[in-house]
Amino acid sequence: MSTETSARRLTVRPLRRVVIAVRGVVSTRDGLAVFLGTTVGYFLLYSVAVGDLARSVTPGEVGLSVVNDPLSRLFESTGPFQYEAVAFIELGVVDYLFAPLTAAVGLGLAVLVGLNLAVAYGAWRRPAACRLPARGGADSTAGVLAGVPALLSGTVCCGPAILLVVGVQATAGILAVFQWLLPVAVVLLVGSLVLVSRRVQL
Amino acid sequence: MSSDRNPSRRRVLATGAALGAVGFAGCLSDSRARFSGMIGRLRTTDDDQPSSHGAINQDPDGPHPLLADDSLHLAYDEDHLASSALSGGPGVDGIPSIDDPDFTSVDNADLAGDDPVFGVVRDGEAKAYPQSVLVWHEIVNDTLAGDPVAVTYCPLTGTAQGFERGETEFGVSGQLVNSNLLMYDRGTGTRWPQVVATGVDGPLTGRSLAEFRVTWTTWEQWATAYPDTQVLTTNTGYQRRYGDDPYGEYAPASGYYANERTMFEPLAESDEEHPKAVVIGARTTDAAIAFNKERLLDERVLTGEAGGEEFVAVAEPTLETGYLYRTDGATVEAVGNGRYRVDGEEAPAESLGLDSVLAFDAMFFAWYGFYPETTYVN
């Protein structure tokens, strides 16, 4: 078998399978509902984890405040894969700091988690073949778990937020791990999506 | 006010990191270099490049902050302190200093009476810097009575200190030493742990900064003592959840400010005191000494010896703070109403007529971590 053929077998075919599986699943009403529900849910969770979405500082207040130079501000990094907010939106019970690049990162992760769950749902409803038993529960769990590391990657002013919550002292080793949580989550989510796509009947 | 930041470089790195994060399977290999840039800024202790750390460029000929004539006492050498630096996550200037501060009057301030503020006075000009604002920025590059100054605050060590910044500004490196803010000056790129106020890496290594007193008090107490004070507003140029402290609360103390846990391992530990107990600490060229603040406010006069010198700490009840002096053989006793008798002469706590030593509030664990041989008076 030529190198080109093997590369094609390893990359193009699984990707094509993912695209077809996704297309098939989101074209159904319930598959689309699973995708959208999970995507929105994960995005909100991620926004809370990185501190952009939280209980209102001044309950009852509704308002919008934008920085003077949002275009230059939005590219400034505040932490690993976290960026400056350009607007502060008060919604009465919650406040949202709108940081476009952080939101883009969160949305990208949310779409991956949403796709994982939607395709796992499709695999459960329409298993690929007799040789691949339906196991939507296990697949969807794997997809959701793959999104967890990114939720732990949020930082507060001086360190990882999760360490402040659980009270574990940060060491150089732990901090090094935190730098990779989000990239690891992306790799896991993509891998999980490729695997679960094989279980959908095309 | 000038700024030595390099926005174009930062923008490229930031964009690269963001694209890397949202780049899915096919894009991951392409964005490897961009991730490297990101991780480079998050390095912890093993940076062996002497010329720069992350995005901090060092320039021996750059404008430098004002320096003290003599260097302050250190319990560890500079290399040890520099190599103990950990990155908490944010990169250089990831916690943005306030470089164009905006102030308002007492009448227009939106603060509760028991909100902590850091007060400074120079030539009759008083300014208050709310803890609720500085917890998100840590450094304010300001001008006080015409002098360029930096008012700094580290939430993890509970320290508010003032420095004469000269023709440069201070920024937040994103790293911590002994849980303490590691500042850098944007002129020379020297890195300065806030508490020790001495350069630990860069052209000014071993030199100490010229400091001034910052008083940790409450808004009500400060505004009563200085009704014409200006107060820093939340109009900082950044959007933050001002009023929501990510670490806890000070009135009453809760969360990180009250529990016994530290976020990073201290350089040295002692079970002599609650880690978050507030001490009023001072360091001279030879030694360090700290007084338990609560005990001082109760007893009003405490004395101690460090480095062969006698020191006296006196309480100032109006702002609930303390002042420190070398006794030089004098006897000091409280006479009431925040006044003291020094060898028969009455004087207020802030000007006893003795040799004043700059002192500031700190959490016990942080003070002990930096100065394990400190004299501690409780």
Coordinates of C-alpha atoms in Angstrom, one line a residue, chain B residues 93-356:
Chain B
D93 CA 0.5 42.3 31.5
G94 CA -2.3 39.7 31.4
I95 CA -3.3 41.4 34.6
P96 CA -3.3 44.9 33.2
S97 CA -1.9 47.8 35.3
I98 CA -3.9 51.0 35.3
D99 CA -1.8 53.5 33.4
D100 CA -4.3 56.3 33.0
P101 CA -6.2 56.4 36.3
D102 CA -9.4 58.3 36.7
F103 CA -10.4 59.8 40.0
T104 CA -13.6 61.2 41.6
S105 CA -14.5 63.0 44.8
V106 CA -15.9 61.6 48.0
D107 CA -19.4 62.7 47.1
N108 CA -19.3 60.8 43.8
A109 CA -17.6 57.7 45.1
D110 CA -19.6 54.4 44.8
L111 CA -18.1 52.6 47.8
A112 CA -19.4 51.1 51.1
G113 CA -18.0 52.4 54.3
D114 CA -16.3 49.2 55.2
D115 CA -14.7 48.7 51.8
P116 CA -10.9 48.4 52.1
V117 CA -9.0 51.3 50.5
F118 CA -5.3 52.0 50.2
G119 CA -4.6 55.7 51.1
V120 CA -1.7 57.9 50.3
V121 CA -0.9 61.5 51.1
R122 CA 1.8 63.8 49.7
D123 CA 2.1 67.5 50.1
G124 CA -1.5 67.7 51.3
E125 CA -2.8 65.7 48.3
A126 CA -4.8 62.6 49.4
K127 CA -5.8 59.7 47.2
A128 CA -7.6 56.5 47.9
Y129 CA -7.3 53.3 45.8
P130 CA -10.1 50.9 46.4
Q131 CA -9.1 47.3 47.0
S132 CA -12.1 46.3 44.8
V133 CA -10.4 47.9 41.8
L134 CA -6.8 47.0 42.5
V135 CA -7.7 43.3 43.0
W136 CA -8.2 43.2 39.2
H137 CA -5.2 45.4 38.2
E138 CA -2.6 45.2 41.1
I139 CA -0.7 48.2 39.9
V140 CA -1.7 51.8 39.3
N141 CA 0.9 54.0 37.5
D142 CA -0.1 57.4 38.8
T143 CA 1.1 60.9 39.6
L144 CA 1.0 62.2 43.2
A145 CA 1.6 65.8 44.0
G146 CA 3.5 66.0 40.6
D147 CA 5.6 62.9 41.3
P148 CA 5.3 59.8 39.2
V149 CA 4.4 56.9 41.6
A150 CA 3.1 53.4 41.5
V151 CA 0.6 52.1 44.0
T152 CA 0.7 48.3 44.0
Y153 CA -1.4 45.6 45.6
C154 CA -1.1 41.9 45.8
P155 CA -4.3 40.1 46.8
L156 CA -2.6 36.8 47.6
T157 CA -0.2 38.3 50.2
G158 CA -2.5 41.2 51.3
T159 CA 0.2 43.8 50.7
A160 CA -0.3 47.4 49.4
Q161 CA 2.9 49.3 48.8
G162 CA 4.0 52.4 47.0
F163 CA 7.0 53.0 44.8
E164 CA 8.6 56.0 43.2
R165 CA 8.5 54.9 39.5
G166 CA 10.6 57.7 38.0
E167 CA 10.2 58.0 34.2
T168 CA 9.0 54.4 33.8
E169 CA 6.0 52.4 34.7
F170 CA 5.5 49.1 36.5
G171 CA 3.7 46.2 35.0
V172 CA 2.5 42.8 36.2
S173 CA 4.8 40.0 35.0
G174 CA 2.1 37.3 35.6
Q175 CA 4.5 35.4 37.8
L176 CA 4.5 35.1 41.6
V177 CA 7.2 34.6 44.2
N178 CA 6.1 33.2 47.5
S179 CA 2.5 34.0 46.3
N180 CA 3.6 37.6 45.9
L181 CA 3.2 39.9 42.9
L182 CA 6.3 39.9 40.7
M183 CA 6.4 43.3 39.1
Y184 CA 8.6 44.4 36.3
D185 CA 9.6 47.9 35.3
R186 CA 9.0 48.7 31.7
G187 CA 12.2 50.7 31.4
T188 CA 14.9 48.2 32.3
G189 CA 12.8 45.0 32.4
T190 CA 14.1 44.3 35.9
R191 CA 11.8 42.0 37.9
W192 CA 10.8 43.1 41.4
P193 CA 8.9 41.0 44.0
Q194 CA 6.6 43.5 45.6
V195 CA 7.2 42.7 49.3
V196 CA 11.1 42.6 49.1
A197 CA 11.1 45.6 46.7
T198 CA 14.5 44.5 45.4
G199 CA 15.4 43.5 41.9
V200 CA 15.9 39.7 41.5
D201 CA 16.5 39.5 37.8
G202 CA 17.6 42.1 35.2
P203 CA 19.8 45.1 35.0
L204 CA 18.9 46.4 38.5
T205 CA 19.3 43.1 40.3
G206 CA 20.2 43.7 44.0
R207 CA 19.0 47.3 44.1
S208 CA 16.0 48.3 46.1
L209 CA 13.2 50.6 45.1
A210 CA 12.5 53.9 46.7
E211 CA 9.3 53.4 48.6
F212 CA 6.6 55.5 50.3
R213 CA 3.9 54.7 52.8
V214 CA 0.5 53.3 51.7
T215 CA -2.1 53.0 54.5
W216 CA -4.6 50.1 54.4
T217 CA -7.8 51.3 55.9
T218 CA -11.5 51.5 55.2
W219 CA -13.3 53.9 52.9
E220 CA -15.3 55.5 55.8
Q221 CA -12.2 56.0 57.9
W222 CA -10.2 57.5 55.0
A223 CA -13.0 59.7 53.8
T224 CA -13.5 61.0 57.3
A225 CA -9.8 61.7 57.9
Y226 CA -9.4 63.2 54.4
P227 CA -12.7 64.6 53.1
D228 CA -11.0 66.2 50.1
T229 CA -9.4 63.0 49.0
Q230 CA -9.7 61.8 45.4
V231 CA -10.7 58.2 44.9
L232 CA -9.8 55.9 42.0
T233 CA -12.8 55.0 39.9
T234 CA -13.7 51.9 37.9
N235 CA -13.1 53.9 34.7
T236 CA -9.9 52.0 34.0
G237 CA -10.1 51.4 30.3
Y238 CA -10.9 47.7 31.0
Q239 CA -14.1 45.7 31.7
R240 CA -14.0 43.7 34.9
R241 CA -16.5 42.5 37.5
Y242 CA -15.6 45.3 39.8
G243 CA -17.2 44.7 43.2
D244 CA -16.9 40.9 42.9
D245 CA -13.6 39.7 44.5
P246 CA -12.5 36.4 43.0
Y247 CA -10.7 35.5 46.2
G248 CA -13.3 36.3 48.9
E249 CA -14.4 39.2 51.0
Y250 CA -12.8 41.5 53.5
A251 CA -15.9 42.8 55.3
P252 CA -16.2 40.4 57.0
A253 CA -13.2 38.3 56.0
S254 CA -14.1 35.2 54.1
G255 CA -12.7 32.9 51.4
Y256 CA -9.0 33.0 50.7
Y257 CA -8.6 36.0 53.0
A258 CA -9.8 34.0 56.0
N259 CA -9.0 30.4 55.5
E260 CA -5.6 28.7 56.3
R261 CA -4.9 27.7 52.7
T262 CA -2.3 29.3 50.5
M263 CA -2.6 29.1 46.7
F264 CA 1.2 28.5 46.3
E265 CA 3.7 26.8 48.6
P266 CA 5.4 29.5 50.7
L267 CA 9.2 29.8 50.7
A268 CA 9.2 29.0 54.4
E269 CA 6.3 28.0 56.7
S270 CA 5.6 28.5 60.4
D271 CA 2.7 27.4 62.6
E272 CA 3.3 30.2 65.0
E273 CA 0.4 32.2 63.6
H274 CA -2.7 31.9 61.4
P275 CA -1.3 32.2 57.8
K276 CA -3.7 35.0 57.0
A277 CA -3.2 37.0 60.2
V278 CA -2.3 40.5 59.4
V279 CA 1.1 41.7 60.5
I280 CA 2.6 45.2 60.2
G281 CA 6.1 44.5 58.8
A282 CA 9.2 46.4 58.1
R283 CA 12.6 45.6 56.8
T284 CA 15.8 47.6 57.2
T285 CA 19.1 47.0 55.4
D286 CA 20.0 44.4 58.0
A287 CA 16.9 42.7 59.4
A288 CA 13.1 42.3 59.3
I289 CA 10.5 42.8 62.0
A290 CA 6.7 42.3 62.2
F291 CA 4.0 43.1 64.7
N292 CA 0.6 41.4 64.9
K293 CA -1.7 44.2 63.8
E294 CA -4.7 43.1 65.9
R295 CA -2.5 43.0 69.0
L296 CA -1.0 46.4 68.2
L297 CA -4.4 48.0 67.8
D298 CA -5.4 46.5 71.2
E299 CA -2.1 47.2 73.1
R300 CA -1.3 50.5 71.2
V301 CA 2.4 50.2 71.9
L302 CA 4.6 47.2 71.1
T303 CA 8.4 46.9 71.0
G304 CA 10.8 44.5 69.5
E305 CA 14.5 44.1 68.5
A306 CA 15.9 43.2 65.2
G307 CA 19.3 43.4 63.7
G308 CA 20.7 44.9 67.0
E309 CA 18.2 47.8 66.9
E310 CA 15.2 48.5 69.1
F311 CA 11.9 49.3 67.4
V312 CA 8.5 50.6 68.6
A313 CA 5.2 50.2 66.9
V314 CA 2.3 52.5 67.8
A315 CA -1.3 52.3 66.8
E316 CA -3.2 55.0 65.0
P317 CA -6.9 54.4 65.8
T318 CA -8.5 56.8 63.4
L319 CA -7.4 54.8 60.4
E320 CA -6.7 51.6 62.4
T321 CA -3.1 51.4 61.2
G322 CA 0.3 51.3 62.8
Y323 CA 3.6 53.3 62.5
L324 CA 7.0 52.0 63.2
Y325 CA 10.1 53.8 64.6
R326 CA 13.6 53.1 65.8
T327 CA 13.4 53.9 69.5
D328 CA 17.1 55.0 69.8
G329 CA 16.7 54.7 73.6
A330 CA 13.5 56.7 73.9
T331 CA 10.5 55.4 75.9
V332 CA 7.1 55.6 74.3
E333 CA 3.8 55.4 76.1
A334 CA 0.2 55.9 75.0
V335 CA -1.6 58.8 76.4
G336 CA -5.0 58.4 74.7
N337 CA -6.8 59.6 71.6
G338 CA -4.1 58.3 69.3
R339 CA -1.3 60.3 71.0
Y340 CA 1.8 59.2 72.6
R341 CA 4.4 60.5 75.1
V342 CA 8.0 60.2 73.9
D343 CA 10.5 61.1 76.6
G344 CA 7.9 63.5 78.1
E345 CA 6.8 65.1 74.8
E346 CA 3.3 64.4 73.4
A347 CA 3.0 63.6 69.7
P348 CA 0.5 61.9 67.3
A349 CA 1.2 58.3 66.1
E350 CA 2.3 59.4 62.6
S351 CA 5.0 61.8 63.8
L352 CA 6.6 60.7 67.1
G353 CA 9.8 62.6 66.3
L354 CA 11.7 59.4 66.2
D355 CA 13.5 57.8 63.2
S356 CA 10.5 56.5 61.1

